[in-house]
Every structure is written in C-alpha cells, then in structure tokens.
Short mmCIF file of C-alpha atoms in Angstrom, two decimals:
data_model
loop_
_atom_site.label_atom_id
_atom_site.label_comp_id
_atom_site.label_asym_id
_atom_site.label_seq_id
_atom_site.Cartn_x
_atom_site.Cartn_y
_atom_site.Cartn_z
CA UNK A 729 -39.65 -35.56 33.33
CA UNK A 730 -40.35 -32.15 33.33
CA UNK A 731 -39.59 -30.72 29.96
CA UNK A 732 -36.69 -27.99 31.07
CA UNK A 733 -34.91 -30.68 32.97
CA UNK A 734 -35.30 -33.09 29.84
CA UNK A 735 -33.60 -30.02 27.69
CA UNK A 736 -31.12 -29.39 30.14
CA UNK A 737 -29.60 -32.84 29.91
CA UNK A 738 -29.72 -32.68 26.01
CA UNK A 739 -27.93 -29.67 26.28
CA UNK A 740 -25.14 -30.98 28.40
CA UNK A 741 -24.68 -34.38 26.56
CA UNK A 742 -23.86 -32.08 23.18
CA UNK A 743 -20.86 -30.33 24.56
CA UNK A 744 -20.61 -27.94 21.74
CA UNK A 745 -17.89 -26.51 20.52
CA UNK A 746 -18.11 -22.62 20.30
CA UNK A 747 -15.50 -20.64 18.24
CA UNK A 748 -12.53 -22.67 19.20
CA UNK A 749 -13.15 -22.81 23.17
CA UNK A 750 -15.48 -25.78 24.56
CA UNK A 751 -17.98 -24.28 27.07
CA UNK A 752 -20.42 -26.77 29.14
CA UNK A 753 -22.60 -25.06 31.25
CA UNK A 754 -24.19 -26.92 33.84
CA UNK A 755 -27.20 -24.30 33.83
CA UNK A 756 -30.43 -24.53 31.88
CA UNK A 757 -30.46 -22.47 28.97
CA UNK A 758 -32.69 -19.67 29.20
CA UNK A 759 -35.53 -19.93 26.58
CA UNK A 760 -34.21 -16.88 24.67
CA UNK A 761 -30.63 -15.62 24.27
CA UNK A 762 -29.78 -12.06 23.50
CA UNK A 763 -26.23 -10.86 22.72
CA UNK A 764 -24.61 -7.37 22.26
CA UNK A 765 -23.67 -5.65 19.05
CA UNK A 766 -21.25 -7.10 16.70
CA UNK A 767 -18.09 -5.35 16.98
CA UNK A 768 -15.48 -5.58 14.00
CA UNK A 769 -14.95 -9.10 13.38
CA UNK A 770 -15.74 -10.42 17.07
CA UNK A 771 -18.99 -11.16 17.98
CA UNK A 772 -19.09 -10.46 21.67
CA UNK A 773 -22.65 -11.87 23.62
CA UNK A 774 -23.91 -11.44 26.70
CA UNK A 775 -23.68 -15.13 28.52
CA UNK A 776 -26.50 -17.29 28.93
CA UNK A 777 -24.82 -18.10 32.16
CA UNK A 778 -25.01 -14.58 33.56
CA UNK A 779 -28.86 -13.95 32.45
CA UNK A 780 -29.67 -17.37 34.07
CA UNK A 781 -27.50 -17.32 37.37
CA UNK A 782 -26.84 -13.34 37.35
CA UNK A 783 -22.98 -13.49 37.31
CA UNK A 784 -20.82 -13.40 34.43
CA UNK A 785 -19.19 -16.88 33.60
CA UNK A 786 -15.25 -16.54 33.10
CA UNK A 787 -14.82 -17.87 30.06
CA UNK A 788 -17.51 -15.77 28.51
CA UNK A 789 -16.34 -12.91 30.12
CA UNK A 790 -13.29 -13.07 27.59
CA UNK A 791 -15.72 -13.00 24.47
CA UNK A 792 -14.87 -16.73 23.42
CA UNK A 793 -18.11 -17.82 22.99
CA UNK A 794 -19.82 -17.01 19.92
CA UNK A 795 -23.94 -17.17 19.62
CA UNK A 796 -25.21 -14.49 17.52
CA UNK A 797 -28.19 -12.24 18.10
CA UNK A 798 -30.86 -15.17 17.94
CA UNK A 799 -33.76 -14.33 15.92
CA UNK A 800 -36.31 -13.99 18.54
CA UNK A 801 -39.02 -12.02 17.10
CA UNK A 802 -39.25 -15.38 14.48
CA UNK A 803 -39.02 -17.81 17.06
CA UNK A 804 -35.31 -18.87 16.76
CA UNK A 805 -33.53 -19.63 20.25
CA UNK A 806 -29.89 -20.21 19.44
CA UNK A 807 -27.35 -20.14 16.76
CA UNK A 808 -24.10 -22.11 17.47
CA UNK A 809 -20.90 -21.78 15.43
CA UNK A 810 -17.60 -24.38 15.36
CA UNK A 811 -14.15 -23.36 14.12
CA UNK A 812 -15.51 -24.79 10.43
CA UNK A 813 -18.53 -22.61 10.39
CA UNK A 814 -22.15 -22.45 11.10
CA UNK A 815 -23.97 -24.99 13.01
CA UNK A 816 -27.91 -25.53 12.63
CA UNK A 817 -29.78 -23.18 14.31
CA UNK A 818 -31.89 -24.71 17.03
CA UNK A 819 -35.67 -23.64 16.85
CA UNK A 820 -38.45 -22.96 18.75
CA UNK A 821 -41.88 -24.61 19.11
CA UNK A 822 -42.93 -22.96 15.97
CA UNK A 823 -40.35 -24.14 13.60
CA UNK A 824 -42.61 -25.60 11.28
CA UNK A 825 -43.50 -21.88 10.51
CA UNK A 826 -40.05 -20.34 10.41
CA UNK A 827 -38.10 -18.65 7.48
CA UNK A 828 -34.68 -19.80 6.95
CA UNK A 829 -32.15 -17.44 8.03
CA UNK A 830 -30.99 -14.92 5.39
CA UNK A 831 -27.86 -16.51 3.27
CA UNK A 832 -26.01 -12.98 3.78
CA UNK A 833 -26.55 -13.42 7.53
CA UNK A 834 -25.13 -16.98 7.18
CA UNK A 835 -22.49 -15.91 4.79
CA UNK A 836 -20.98 -13.08 6.67
CA UNK A 837 -20.87 -14.96 10.15
CA UNK A 838 -19.29 -18.02 8.72
CA UNK A 839 -16.69 -15.98 7.39
CA UNK A 840 -16.19 -13.71 10.19
CA UNK A 841 -15.54 -16.69 12.39
CA UNK A 842 -13.74 -18.87 10.04
CA UNK A 843 -11.36 -15.47 10.33
CA UNK A 844 -10.92 -15.66 13.59
CA UNK A 845 -10.26 -19.17 14.07
CA UNK A 846 -7.73 -18.46 11.14
CA UNK A 847 -9.36 -21.39 8.62
CA UNK A 848 -8.87 -18.86 5.73
CA UNK A 849 -5.36 -19.37 5.61
CA UNK A 850 -3.43 -16.80 7.92
CA UNK A 851 -5.00 -13.25 6.84
CA UNK A 852 -6.91 -13.51 9.74
CA UNK A 853 -5.74 -9.91 11.18
CA UNK A 854 -9.58 -10.19 13.40
CA UNK A 855 -8.15 -13.37 14.74
CA UNK A 856 -4.82 -11.56 16.06
CA UNK A 857 -6.54 -8.34 16.80
CA UNK A 858 -9.21 -9.97 18.95
CA UNK A 859 -7.24 -12.36 20.67
CA UNK A 860 -5.18 -9.82 23.04
CA UNK A 861 -4.63 -5.93 23.98
CA UNK A 862 -1.43 -6.39 23.18
CA UNK A 863 -0.03 -6.94 20.09
CA UNK A 864 3.12 -9.76 20.19
CA UNK A 865 4.75 -7.63 17.30
CA UNK A 866 4.40 -4.83 15.13
CA UNK A 867 2.43 -7.04 12.54
CA UNK A 868 -0.35 -7.80 14.71
CA UNK A 869 -1.51 -3.77 14.45
CA UNK A 870 -2.36 -3.86 10.60
CA UNK A 871 -5.49 -3.59 9.28
CA UNK A 872 -8.63 -2.50 11.58
CA UNK A 873 -8.13 1.19 10.24
CA UNK A 874 -10.35 4.11 11.52
CA UNK A 875 -13.34 5.47 9.13
CA UNK A 876 -14.15 8.96 9.71
CA UNK A 877 -16.50 11.47 7.80
CA UNK A 878 -15.25 13.98 5.83
CA UNK A 879 -17.07 17.79 6.60
CA UNK A 880 -15.42 20.69 5.38
CA UNK A 881 -13.95 19.55 1.92
CA UNK A 882 -17.21 18.04 0.69
CA UNK A 883 -18.20 21.75 0.25
CA UNK A 884 -21.58 23.16 0.20
CA UNK A 885 -22.88 21.18 -2.92
CA UNK A 886 -22.83 18.18 -1.58
CA UNK A 887 -25.86 16.24 -1.73
CA UNK A 888 -24.59 12.65 -0.47
CA UNK A 889 -25.76 11.92 3.22
CA UNK A 890 -22.08 11.52 4.15
CA UNK A 891 -18.65 10.90 2.93
CA UNK A 892 -16.56 8.34 4.56
CA UNK A 893 -12.82 8.09 4.36
CA UNK A 894 -11.34 4.92 5.25
CA UNK A 895 -7.79 5.80 7.00
CA UNK A 896 -5.18 3.45 5.65
CA UNK A 897 -2.46 5.67 6.64
CA UNK A 898 -3.14 4.57 10.29
CA UNK A 899 -1.31 0.97 9.76
CA UNK A 900 1.72 1.17 11.36
CA UNK A 901 3.93 1.23 8.04
CA UNK A 902 1.66 4.48 7.34
CA UNK A 903 -0.11 2.97 4.42
CA UNK A 904 -2.69 0.47 3.11
CA UNK A 905 0.27 -1.71 1.56
CA UNK A 906 1.09 -2.88 4.90
CA UNK A 907 -1.70 -5.19 4.37
CA UNK A 908 -0.59 -7.13 1.31
CA UNK A 909 2.83 -6.98 2.76
CA UNK A 910 1.96 -9.00 5.51
CA UNK A 911 -0.65 -11.43 4.03
CA UNK A 912 1.57 -12.22 0.54
CA UNK A 913 4.40 -13.11 3.24
CA UNK A 914 2.07 -14.90 5.81
CA UNK A 915 0.43 -16.78 2.67
CA UNK A 916 4.11 -17.94 1.71
CA UNK A 917 5.27 -19.12 4.97
CA UNK A 918 2.06 -21.03 5.12
CA UNK A 919 2.81 -22.76 1.88
CA UNK A 920 6.45 -23.41 3.40
CA UNK A 921 7.72 -21.31 0.44
CA UNK A 922 10.04 -19.11 2.60
CA UNK A 923 11.41 -19.16 6.05
CA UNK A 924 13.40 -16.22 7.81
CA UNK A 925 16.60 -18.95 8.03
CA UNK A 926 17.28 -19.18 4.31
CA UNK A 927 15.10 -16.55 2.37
CA UNK A 928 15.67 -12.79 1.32
CA UNK A 929 12.76 -11.12 0.10
CA UNK A 930 13.04 -8.96 -2.53
CA UNK A 931 10.54 -7.05 -4.63
CA UNK A 932 10.10 -4.26 -7.14
CA UNK A 933 7.72 -1.10 -6.29
CA UNK A 934 7.05 2.51 -6.33
CA UNK A 935 7.70 2.51 -2.09
CA UNK A 936 4.45 1.97 -0.29
CA UNK A 937 4.84 -1.57 -0.70
CA UNK A 938 8.14 -1.84 -0.22
CA UNK A 939 8.18 -0.08 2.95
CA UNK A 940 5.41 -2.56 4.02
CA UNK A 941 7.93 -5.28 2.82
CA UNK A 942 10.48 -3.87 4.67
CA UNK A 943 8.93 -3.68 8.01
CA UNK A 944 7.38 -6.94 7.93
CA UNK A 945 10.47 -8.84 7.17
CA UNK A 946 12.15 -6.37 10.01
CA UNK A 947 9.74 -7.89 12.32
CA UNK A 948 10.07 -11.40 11.14
CA UNK A 949 13.70 -11.92 10.23
CA UNK A 950 13.81 -11.75 6.57
CA UNK A 951 16.54 -10.29 4.66
CA UNK A 952 15.13 -7.67 2.56
CA UNK A 953 15.91 -6.04 -0.96
CA UNK A 954 13.30 -3.70 -2.55
CA UNK A 955 13.55 -2.17 -6.06
CA UNK A 956 12.27 1.26 -6.78
CA UNK A 957 12.95 3.79 -9.52
CA UNK A 958 16.09 6.27 -9.24
CA UNK A 959 13.54 9.48 -8.97
CA UNK A 960 13.47 12.28 -6.59
CA UNK A 961 9.84 11.43 -5.09
CA UNK A 962 11.58 8.01 -3.95
CA UNK A 963 13.46 9.94 -1.46
CA UNK A 964 11.61 9.32 1.97
CA UNK A 965 10.84 5.56 0.56
CA UNK A 966 14.58 5.14 0.30
CA UNK A 967 15.20 6.12 3.44
CA UNK A 968 12.55 4.41 5.06
CA UNK A 969 13.35 1.09 3.81
CA UNK A 970 16.70 1.53 4.58
CA UNK A 971 15.77 2.56 8.01
CA UNK A 972 13.93 -0.83 8.24
CA UNK A 973 17.18 -2.37 7.62
CA UNK A 974 16.31 -3.28 3.95
CA UNK A 975 18.80 -3.20 1.21
CA UNK A 976 17.70 -0.61 -1.78
CA UNK A 977 18.48 -1.07 -5.65
CA UNK A 978 17.55 1.92 -7.82
CA UNK A 979 16.83 1.33 -11.50
CA UNK A 980 16.38 3.93 -14.57
CA UNK A 981 13.55 6.17 -13.99
CA UNK A 982 11.86 6.77 -17.15
CA UNK A 983 8.35 7.73 -17.51
CA UNK A 984 5.68 5.10 -18.12
CA UNK A 985 5.92 1.37 -18.84
CA UNK A 986 9.78 1.63 -19.20
CA UNK A 987 10.02 2.45 -15.72
CA UNK A 988 8.22 -0.79 -14.42
CA UNK A 989 10.03 -2.78 -17.02
CA UNK A 990 13.53 -1.85 -15.49
CA UNK A 991 12.10 -2.44 -11.91
CA UNK A 992 11.14 -5.98 -13.16
CA UNK A 993 13.95 -6.19 -15.40
CA UNK A 994 16.26 -6.31 -12.48
CA UNK A 995 14.11 -8.31 -10.32
CA UNK A 996 13.97 -11.16 -12.67
CA UNK A 997 17.76 -11.20 -12.79
CA UNK A 998 17.86 -11.56 -9.12
CA UNK A 999 15.74 -14.26 -8.51
CA UNK A 1000 17.29 -16.15 -11.59
CA UNK A 1001 20.72 -15.87 -10.08
CA UNK A 1002 19.88 -16.52 -6.34
CA UNK A 1003 17.78 -19.71 -5.39
CA UNK A 1004 17.06 -18.27 -1.91
CA UNK A 1005 15.51 -15.05 -2.88
CA UNK A 1006 11.79 -14.93 -2.75
CA UNK A 1007 9.60 -11.96 -4.32
CA UNK A 1008 6.02 -11.53 -3.30
CA UNK A 1009 5.33 -9.92 -6.87
CA UNK A 1010 2.51 -8.00 -5.87
CA UNK A 1011 1.12 -7.07 -9.48
CA UNK A 1012 0.10 -10.59 -9.90
CA UNK A 1013 -0.09 -12.48 -6.71
CA UNK A 1014 -3.30 -13.58 -5.71
CA UNK A 1015 -2.37 -13.22 -2.12
CA UNK A 1016 -2.91 -9.33 -2.57
CA UNK A 1017 -6.61 -9.41 -3.69
CA UNK A 1018 -7.30 -11.96 -1.24
CA UNK A 1019 -6.15 -9.81 1.45
CA UNK A 1020 -7.98 -6.95 0.67
CA UNK A 1021 -11.09 -9.39 0.18
CA UNK A 1022 -10.82 -10.96 3.51
CA UNK A 1023 -9.75 -7.71 5.40
CA UNK A 1024 -10.54 -4.58 4.32
CA UNK A 1025 -13.77 -5.30 2.29
CA UNK A 1026 -15.18 -6.85 5.70
CA UNK A 1027 -14.01 -3.98 7.63
CA UNK A 1028 -15.77 -1.19 5.22
CA UNK A 1029 -19.18 -3.52 5.52
CA UNK A 1030 -18.95 -3.55 9.46
CA UNK A 1031 -17.67 -0.09 9.96
CA UNK A 1032 -20.69 1.13 7.89
CA UNK A 1033 -23.41 -1.25 8.93
CA UNK A 1034 -23.65 -2.31 5.43
CA UNK A 1035 -24.81 1.38 4.34
CA UNK A 1036 -22.44 1.71 1.70
CA UNK A 1037 -23.68 3.08 -1.70
CA UNK A 1038 -20.37 4.20 -3.76
CA UNK A 1039 -16.94 2.91 -3.14
CA UNK A 1040 -13.67 4.69 -4.23
CA UNK A 1041 -10.10 3.71 -4.47
CA UNK A 1042 -7.37 4.39 -6.60
CA UNK A 1043 -5.31 1.87 -8.43
CA UNK A 1044 -1.60 1.13 -8.20
CA UNK A 1045 -1.41 -3.08 -8.22
CA UNK A 1046 -5.48 -2.64 -8.46
CA UNK A 1047 -5.32 -5.21 -5.64
CA UNK A 1048 -7.77 -3.06 -3.23
CA UNK A 1049 -10.36 -2.35 -6.04
CA UNK A 1050 -10.12 -6.17 -7.04
CA UNK A 1051 -10.40 -7.60 -3.66
CA UNK A 1052 -12.82 -5.11 -1.86
CA UNK A 1053 -15.07 -3.84 -5.18
CA UNK A 1054 -16.29 -7.81 -5.66
CA UNK A 1055 -16.77 -8.56 -2.02
CA UNK A 1056 -19.27 -5.30 -2.15
CA UNK A 1057 -20.77 -6.29 -5.09
CA UNK A 1058 -21.91 -9.88 -3.61
CA UNK A 1059 -23.33 -7.80 -0.29
CA UNK A 1060 -24.90 -5.30 -2.25
CA UNK A 1061 -25.35 -5.33 -6.20
CA UNK A 1062 -26.05 -1.76 -6.16
CA UNK A 1063 -23.21 -0.43 -5.08
CA UNK A 1064 -21.37 1.35 -7.36
CA UNK A 1065 -17.14 0.62 -7.48
CA UNK A 1066 -15.13 3.43 -8.89
CA UNK A 1067 -11.75 2.63 -9.69
CA UNK A 1068 -9.44 6.07 -9.98
CA UNK A 1069 -6.38 6.70 -11.88
CA UNK A 1070 -4.02 9.93 -13.21
CA UNK A 1071 -5.46 12.08 -16.16
CA UNK A 1072 -2.31 11.93 -17.39
CA UNK A 1073 -2.34 7.94 -17.67
CA UNK A 1074 -5.69 6.38 -18.26
CA UNK A 1075 -3.97 3.09 -19.39
CA UNK A 1076 -7.07 1.29 -17.98
CA UNK A 1077 -9.41 3.50 -20.31
CA UNK A 1078 -7.06 2.39 -23.67
CA UNK A 1079 -5.44 5.65 -23.32
CA UNK A 1080 -1.22 6.51 -23.67
CA UNK A 1081 0.58 6.49 -20.35
CA UNK A 1082 2.40 10.03 -19.84
CA UNK A 1083 4.17 11.26 -16.64
CA UNK A 1084 2.55 12.58 -13.61
CA UNK A 1085 3.12 13.23 -9.79
CA UNK A 1086 0.66 11.35 -8.19
CA UNK A 1087 2.99 8.46 -6.36
CA UNK A 1088 1.41 5.44 -5.89
CA UNK A 1089 -1.33 4.89 -8.65
CA UNK A 1090 -0.76 5.24 -12.44
CA UNK A 1091 2.25 2.61 -13.14
CA UNK A 1092 1.59 3.51 -16.93
CA UNK A 1093 0.76 -0.37 -17.52
CA UNK A 1094 -2.68 -2.70 -17.75
CA UNK A 1095 -3.37 -3.67 -14.34
CA UNK A 1096 -3.55 -7.54 -14.03
CA UNK A 1097 -6.21 -7.91 -11.08
CA UNK A 1098 -8.49 -5.13 -12.97
CA UNK A 1099 -7.93 -7.16 -16.20
CA UNK A 1100 -9.00 -10.26 -14.32
CA UNK A 1101 -12.41 -8.88 -13.32
CA UNK A 1102 -13.70 -9.11 -17.12
CA UNK A 1103 -10.37 -11.20 -18.89
CA UNK A 1104 -9.90 -10.16 -22.51
CA UNK A 1105 -12.30 -7.45 -22.60
CA UNK A 1106 -11.17 -4.17 -24.27
CA UNK A 1107 -9.12 -1.52 -22.28
CA UNK A 1108 -11.97 1.45 -22.23
CA UNK A 1109 -13.66 3.70 -20.57
CA UNK A 1110 -17.10 2.50 -18.86
CA UNK A 1111 -17.92 -1.15 -16.50
CA UNK A 1112 -15.46 -3.72 -16.30
CA UNK A 1113 -16.39 -6.54 -14.05
CA UNK A 1114 -17.43 -5.34 -10.71
CA UNK A 1115 -15.70 -2.15 -11.32
CA UNK A 1116 -18.52 0.25 -12.69
CA UNK A 1117 -16.58 3.14 -13.84
CA UNK A 1118 -13.00 4.67 -14.14
CA UNK A 1119 -12.48 8.22 -13.06
CA UNK A 1120 -9.53 10.41 -12.76
CA UNK A 1121 -7.95 13.49 -11.38
CA UNK A 1122 -4.92 15.56 -12.85
CA UNK A 1123 -1.74 15.87 -10.67
CA UNK A 1124 -2.34 19.38 -9.92
CA UNK A 1125 -6.04 18.35 -8.76
CA UNK A 1126 -4.43 15.60 -6.62
CA UNK A 1127 -1.88 17.90 -4.85
CA UNK A 1128 -4.30 20.81 -4.25
CA UNK A 1129 -6.79 18.08 -2.66
CA UNK A 1130 -4.48 16.54 -0.65
CA UNK A 1131 -3.50 19.91 1.15
CA UNK A 1132 -6.77 20.74 1.49
CA UNK A 1133 -7.38 17.70 3.72
CA UNK A 1134 -4.74 18.85 5.73
CA UNK A 1135 -5.77 22.10 6.25
CA UNK A 1136 -9.82 21.28 6.53
CA UNK A 1137 -10.04 18.25 7.80
CA UNK A 1138 -6.66 17.63 9.83
CA UNK A 1139 -5.73 14.41 7.34
CA UNK A 1140 -1.95 14.64 6.36
CA UNK A 1141 -2.58 12.39 3.22
CA UNK A 1142 -0.30 11.54 -0.01
CA UNK A 1143 -1.24 12.79 -3.54
CA UNK A 1144 -2.84 9.59 -4.68
CA UNK A 1145 -5.60 10.31 -1.77
CA UNK A 1146 -6.15 13.85 -3.02
CA UNK A 1147 -6.90 11.81 -6.35
CA UNK A 1148 -9.19 9.33 -4.77
CA UNK A 1149 -10.94 12.34 -2.20
CA UNK A 1150 -11.49 14.67 -5.36
CA UNK A 1151 -13.07 11.92 -7.40
CA UNK A 1152 -15.33 10.94 -4.49
CA UNK A 1153 -16.55 14.44 -3.73
CA UNK A 1154 -17.25 14.97 -7.31
CA UNK A 1155 -19.42 11.86 -6.71
CA UNK A 1156 -21.12 13.44 -3.45
CA UNK A 1157 -22.12 16.45 -5.42
CA UNK A 1158 -23.86 14.62 -8.07
CA UNK A 1159 -27.81 13.77 -8.15
CA UNK A 1160 -27.07 9.86 -8.28
CA UNK A 1161 -25.39 10.29 -4.92
CA UNK A 1162 -28.12 11.95 -3.07
CA UNK A 1163 -28.95 10.98 0.34
CA UNK A 1164 -26.16 8.18 -0.17
CA UNK A 1165 -22.77 7.39 1.55
CA UNK A 1166 -19.54 7.20 -0.63
CA UNK A 1167 -16.85 5.44 1.39
CA UNK A 1168 -13.15 6.36 -0.12
CA UNK A 1169 -9.70 4.78 0.97
CA UNK A 1170 -7.08 6.79 1.95
CA UNK A 1171 -4.19 4.81 1.13
CA UNK A 1172 -1.32 6.51 2.71
CA UNK A 1173 0.17 9.42 4.96
CA UNK A 1174 1.58 13.05 3.42
CA UNK A 1175 4.50 12.82 5.91
CA UNK A 1176 6.20 10.71 3.05
CA UNK A 1177 5.89 12.72 0.34
CA UNK A 1178 8.44 15.87 1.76
CA UNK A 1179 9.91 15.62 -1.68
CA UNK A 1180 6.81 15.85 -3.63
CA UNK A 1181 5.70 19.40 -5.22
CA UNK A 1182 2.56 19.15 -2.71
CA UNK A 1183 5.46 20.50 -0.10
CA UNK A 1184 7.26 23.06 -2.28
CA UNK A 1185 5.81 25.80 -0.80
CA UNK A 1186 5.83 25.30 2.67
CA UNK A 1187 9.40 23.46 2.31
CA UNK A 1188 10.41 27.24 0.32
CA UNK A 1189 9.41 29.46 3.22
CA UNK A 1190 10.64 27.17 6.15
CA UNK A 1191 14.26 26.81 4.29
CA UNK A 1192 13.89 30.95 4.21
CA UNK A 1193 13.92 31.44 7.93
CA UNK A 1194 15.56 28.01 9.34
CA UNK A 1195 18.59 28.14 7.16
CA UNK A 1196 21.89 27.49 8.78
CA UNK A 1197 23.87 28.63 10.89
CA UNK A 1198 21.15 28.92 13.55
CA UNK A 1199 20.78 32.06 15.38
CA UNK A 1200 21.56 31.46 19.33
CA UNK A 1201 21.68 35.13 20.81
CA UNK A 1202 19.40 35.83 23.10
CA UNK A 1203 19.03 39.66 22.43
CA UNK A 1204 15.73 41.14 21.70
CA UNK A 1205 13.50 41.14 19.67
CA UNK A 1206 12.93 37.36 21.09
CA UNK A 1207 9.88 36.74 18.36
CA UNK A 1208 11.92 36.39 15.40
CA UNK A 1209 9.26 34.99 13.09
CA UNK A 1210 5.50 35.02 12.46
CA UNK A 1211 4.23 32.62 9.57
CA UNK A 1212 1.63 35.27 9.26
CA UNK A 1213 3.82 37.62 7.65
CA UNK A 1214 5.25 35.20 5.22
CA UNK A 1215 4.69 36.18 1.54
CA UNK A 1216 5.70 33.80 -1.06
CA UNK A 1217 7.80 35.02 -3.69
CA UNK A 1218 6.05 35.40 -7.37
CA UNK A 1219 6.36 32.13 -9.17
#
C-alpha cells in the first residue's frame, strides 16, 4: 500500500482529541503543518485541512484545534494536545536524530491549554475570554489587560530598551484586585464552600479589593459586607462599594498596624457570630497568589514574548509579587524582581511603620505571602526568595509621579502606581538596565482617589470657579473662564 494512504488510515483511526473538541479530518495530512502566532493564551492555527483542501474547515475556523508550530526545521511534523496536557509529538523520518522538545516550551503550552480547558481549577480567564467575543457577565472581562510603553516620563537619561506598564486599571472594577476577587470567590465556589443562596461574603480591605469583591458579588448574586478604615481617602471606595450593593463597615483608622488590626478584629467577630458569613481573607488566601501565577504572570510573559528583565510591583497583600515573581523566575532566572513599599513604612526591610498617603500598599504589617518566599528569614533589605530587592518611594514622590503619568502619558493612575513607576524609571536610568526591558504593574485608576492630595490643586481650582449657585445668565461676556489664567494661591 502507498505510504501516504497507510499514514492516512492510521491517522483516521487515532481520532485525536484536540483541546476539548474532536476533529476527524477525512483528508490526508500534509507533510508539515504551519500555524499562526500564539495570541494571548489561545493557539490559533492555520488548519491542516485548509492547507490540503484549499478551504477553511468549519471547526478549525473557530480556533478549536490546538496544534502548535511544528518544529519544521528540526523535523517535527505536528504536536497534538489533549485537555489533560501534552500528547507525544509525531516525528518525521529523522526521529532518532531529533533533539527533545525544550522543557520550557512543553511547560508553557501544557499550562496554556490546561488553563483554557479549565483543568487548573477555575481561574481560566483565558478559557472564558477565548470562548466567545461576548462576555456572559462582567467577571469574564477581568484580566487580559493591555501593556503600553512609557515614552515621556522615563526621561532623557533612560538607558533601558523600554519601560512597559501593565495597565491593571483596565479591569472592569478599575484595579488589579478584580483578579483576586474573582479568583478567590471562584475557587471557594468550586470547593463548595459558598453559594449565593446562603452565603454573605465579608472582607477587610483598604478599598480596591473591596470594590472588586463587591462587583463580583453583584454579578453573582451574593450579599456582601466590606470593612475599611474610617479615613477620608476611603470616600470613593465607600461610595463605589455601596453603589455595587455592598454594605460597608468602618473601623478606627489609627495609623500603621493598629488600623489593620481593627479591621480584622471586626471581621473575626462577624465570622464567629454568623455561620453563613465567609471571607476570602486576601492577606492569607493562597488563591490570591495562584490567581497572579496563573493569569497575570503568563500574560506578562506572553505580551513581552519573554523579553522582560526587570519586574516591578507594589505590595498591598504581596499577592502580585508572590505570584508573578516566581513565575517569571522559572521562565527566566536572570529576571530581577523588585518589590515596592512606601519610604515611610518599610516593614519588609525591618523598619518601623509610619503614616503615609500611598493608598493600596504599605499596610504596616509583615506580609505573609512575601514571608513565605523565604520562611523564617529575617526581615531586612536585600533579596528574599524570588524577590531580588525591595525599593521604595515617598508619599510626595508617589503623588508627583502619578500626576506626571496623567499629564505626560495620558494615564490616569493612583498614588501606588506613581510609587511603582518612580522605582521602575529609576531602574531604567541605571547602568544595569542598559538595553533591557523593565515591566511595571500599574494597579489602579486615579479616578477613585479624588479625595487624595494628588487631586488637591485641581479641586481647589475647580471649586473657585464652579461654586454654587450656578450662573444661568446669558449676558456677555460669554467666555467666563480660561484655566490658563488660573493662579494658585500661595501655600
């Protein structure tokens, strides 16, 4: 029998399952299969059927067949994947002389496909995003945030090839915390711990996690209580959480560790006295870290095509750094992970905590997820597990950099973003970053910090000319105000 027909018959009989759907082409397989680029978590190949028959196969047109670029130059014909991971590659005639597939390639593709099939426990943002162009609810819009290059704020002394910002404020709830809100709640649902019919979700938070949880609860039908300190910067968080239908409990806002202790004391009381209350406990829930390890980290690696040399992120719970940092280290051991905290509250280097205005980071307590990177090690400056160094920015610097990002890059961000950006740009200006890529996480939108000092000047200006009562007259002059002529009062 002709070799091609024999191979075709063998191919038919195998009836390979390719990433959730069965595709049984009645056509001879071409000698080599070529695929298009890997986009996001999805693998969208050019179908072998269309190569052979000159038309597009219906199931493959929907990108349900997952066959990766076959290492043609090395003699691999095709690689097939099942919902459980990687199936053995089929080799060409020179099989004995072929090198094994790179382990990093195998690990990456297996992880991506398992995420897509939901085999990794429900944080499969990729699966939801690729399955349809229309989100079935707002939680399906979480993740896959854009990455942009910073051009003006980096300054003339920048030696890095580029500084890239991961825009987490593009999540539907406005911050990186949307990711963990969804990840922790989904994981608890899969374990059968919670259900909308019986569970009230409660959490202690400085705000952004609370907003994310309130949003997810609204979308999924949970009752929700958010606990936060009674401080002026909480104004927008209070309003937004209430708008999502959550109740808000305010505790004493003493600076540093007492503020956090007050929130958690009230949380403990609520959980102890109400059997149907459940808390994600973001500061100690491993699903926080796993969410970033399984979504944020792979997104960064994919968006940069692995070209990342420095990773910079602030630490609120420490989940972003504890999840993304080790993920990137496994991919590229030379990556330098930099964890950012306020200059006034350098707890992770062993210093005392003091009050600061960088909302979202610097909780004033040692962070469990960072401690677990090197259990039992002394809190001091220097490396700790996957974290290569701890850096800082002051409240004043953070506000200035947040304002610069708005005015010079068109990025409306909060003060913790200003802190991370300041550190990233300092690194980019150093000799060690010459020709390299710096990636920094921008965690939240500046629109929810209207009561923060970063808005004080503009609020004063607006109040001076938009004070009630409004002037409804139509008498000349019709032009009543030009902001160019505003002279701020002396401090």
